[in-house]
Amino acid sequence: MMFKGAFGLAAAFAALTSALPTAQNSTSSVNGTASTGSGSGSGGGVTIFNNLDTDLYAWSVADSGDAPMVTLSANGGTYSENWRTNPNGGGISIKLATKPDQSDVLQYEYTLSGDTIFWDLSCINMGVNSEFTKKGFSVYPSDPQCPKAECAPGDTACSDAYLVPTDDHATHGCPAGTHFDLHIGSSGN
């Protein structure tokens, strides 16, 4: 996660709570629509919308174990995930790719800490000619007080996402109950 240094207190709190039991996650996929639930009851989470003419592949990655790949069908496939915690106290990274491997990825990263969800978009592991850059992507929160992130098609220097590890201005904090819509391709707004 790009913002782990900035949130040492959040990491300490998360490490303290990591000893508590956690709910099991479940994943399902039907016709390019997938969802993952944690049973956390926070009400917050993220839904990713694939507006591209090609399938997208997603992995929700914590610190251990292989994350199963989920396919988001072209032109309308979705993936939803309720906030969950990483057993080591760090964050979660949802890696998105246009090929069924974890190269050339756009990452939606988040860390749940108490009543706050810290989140960002990272382009650090994307190639120069990425479909994500060509088609654009955006994040819209359900809470109007939370910042949105928009990277227009062709914007190779989008200030709303991490381009280098020190772009800490791209990390945001919102109430944990906030739900985010991440659109790949046309914004949906």
mmCIF file with all atom_site columns, N, CA, C and O in Angstrom, residues 22-26 37-39:
data_model
loop_
_atom_site.group_PDB
_atom_site.id
_atom_site.type_symbol
_atom_site.label_atom_id
_atom_site.label_alt_id
_atom_site.label_comp_id
_atom_site.label_asym_id
_atom_site.label_entity_id
_atom_site.label_seq_id
_atom_site.pdbx_PDB_ins_code
_atom_site.Cartn_x
_atom_site.Cartn_y
_atom_site.Cartn_z
_atom_site.occupancy
_atom_site.B_iso_or_equiv
_atom_site.pdbx_formal_charge
_atom_site.auth_seq_id
_atom_site.auth_comp_id
_atom_site.auth_asym_id
_atom_site.auth_atom_id
_atom_site.pdbx_PDB_model_num
ATOM 1  N N  . THR A 1 22 ? -12.065 -12.974 12.743 1.00 0.00 ? 22 THR A N  1
ATOM 2  C CA . THR A 1 22 ? -12.609 -12.328 11.560 1.00 0.00 ? 22 THR A CA 1
ATOM 3  C C  . THR A 1 22 ? -13.552 -13.273 10.855 1.00 0.00 ? 22 THR A C  1
ATOM 4  O O  . THR A 1 22 ? -13.417 -14.485 10.950 1.00 0.00 ? 22 THR A O  1
ATOM 5  N N  . ALA A 1 23 ? -14.504 -12.715 10.130 1.00 0.00 ? 23 ALA A N  1
ATOM 6  C CA . ALA A 1 23 ? -15.469 -13.520 9.388  1.00 0.00 ? 23 ALA A CA 1
ATOM 7  C C  . ALA A 1 23 ? -14.821 -14.098 8.144  1.00 0.00 ? 23 ALA A C  1
ATOM 8  O O  . ALA A 1 23 ? -13.899 -13.512 7.587  1.00 0.00 ? 23 ALA A O  1
ATOM 9  N N  . GLN A 1 24 ? -15.312 -15.210 7.681  1.00 0.00 ? 24 GLN A N  1
ATOM 10 C CA . GLN A 1 24 ? -14.826 -15.799 6.449  1.00 0.00 ? 24 GLN A CA 1
ATOM 11 C C  . GLN A 1 24 ? -15.387 -15.034 5.262  1.00 0.00 ? 24 GLN A C  1
ATOM 12 O O  . GLN A 1 24 ? -16.517 -14.576 5.276  1.00 0.00 ? 24 GLN A O  1
ATOM 13 N N  . ASN A 1 25 ? -14.599 -14.914 4.227  1.00 0.00 ? 25 ASN A N  1
ATOM 14 C CA . ASN A 1 25 ? -15.048 -14.261 3.004  1.00 0.00 ? 25 ASN A CA 1
ATOM 15 C C  . ASN A 1 25 ? -15.613 -15.295 2.050  1.00 0.00 ? 25 ASN A C  1
ATOM 16 O O  . ASN A 1 25 ? -15.196 -16.433 2.040  1.00 0.00 ? 25 ASN A O  1
ATOM 17 N N  . SER A 1 26 ? -16.562 -14.872 1.238  1.00 0.00 ? 26 SER A N  1
ATOM 18 C CA . SER A 1 26 ? -17.084 -15.752 0.202  1.00 0.00 ? 26 SER A CA 1
ATOM 19 C C  . SER A 1 26 ? -17.086 -14.998 -1.113 1.00 0.00 ? 26 SER A C  1
ATOM 20 O O  . SER A 1 26 ? -17.294 -13.798 -1.138 1.00 0.00 ? 26 SER A O  1
ATOM 21 N N  . GLY A 1 37 ? -18.148 -10.881 0.219  1.00 0.00 ? 37 GLY A N  1
ATOM 22 C CA . GLY A 1 37 ? -18.685 -10.338 1.459  1.00 0.00 ? 37 GLY A CA 1
ATOM 23 C C  . GLY A 1 37 ? -17.833 -10.744 2.631  1.00 0.00 ? 37 GLY A C  1
ATOM 24 O O  . GLY A 1 37 ? -17.289 -11.831 2.670  1.00 0.00 ? 37 GLY A O  1
ATOM 25 N N  . SER A 1 38 ? -17.709 -9.860  3.606  1.00 0.00 ? 38 SER A N  1
ATOM 26 C CA . SER A 1 38 ? -16.913 -10.162 4.780  1.00 0.00 ? 38 SER A CA 1
ATOM 27 C C  . SER A 1 38 ? -17.766 -10.300 6.021  1.00 0.00 ? 38 SER A C  1
ATOM 28 O O  . SER A 1 38 ? -17.272 -10.707 7.053  1.00 0.00 ? 38 SER A O  1
ATOM 29 N N  . GLY A 1 39 ? -19.017 -9.925  5.944  1.00 0.00 ? 39 GLY A N  1
ATOM 30 C CA . GLY A 1 39 ? -19.853 -9.987  7.127  1.00 0.00 ? 39 GLY A CA 1
ATOM 31 C C  . GLY A 1 39 ? -19.499 -8.933  8.151  1.00 0.00 ? 39 GLY A C  1
ATOM 32 O O  . GLY A 1 39 ? -19.860 -9.043  9.299  1.00 0.00 ? 39 GLY A O  1
#
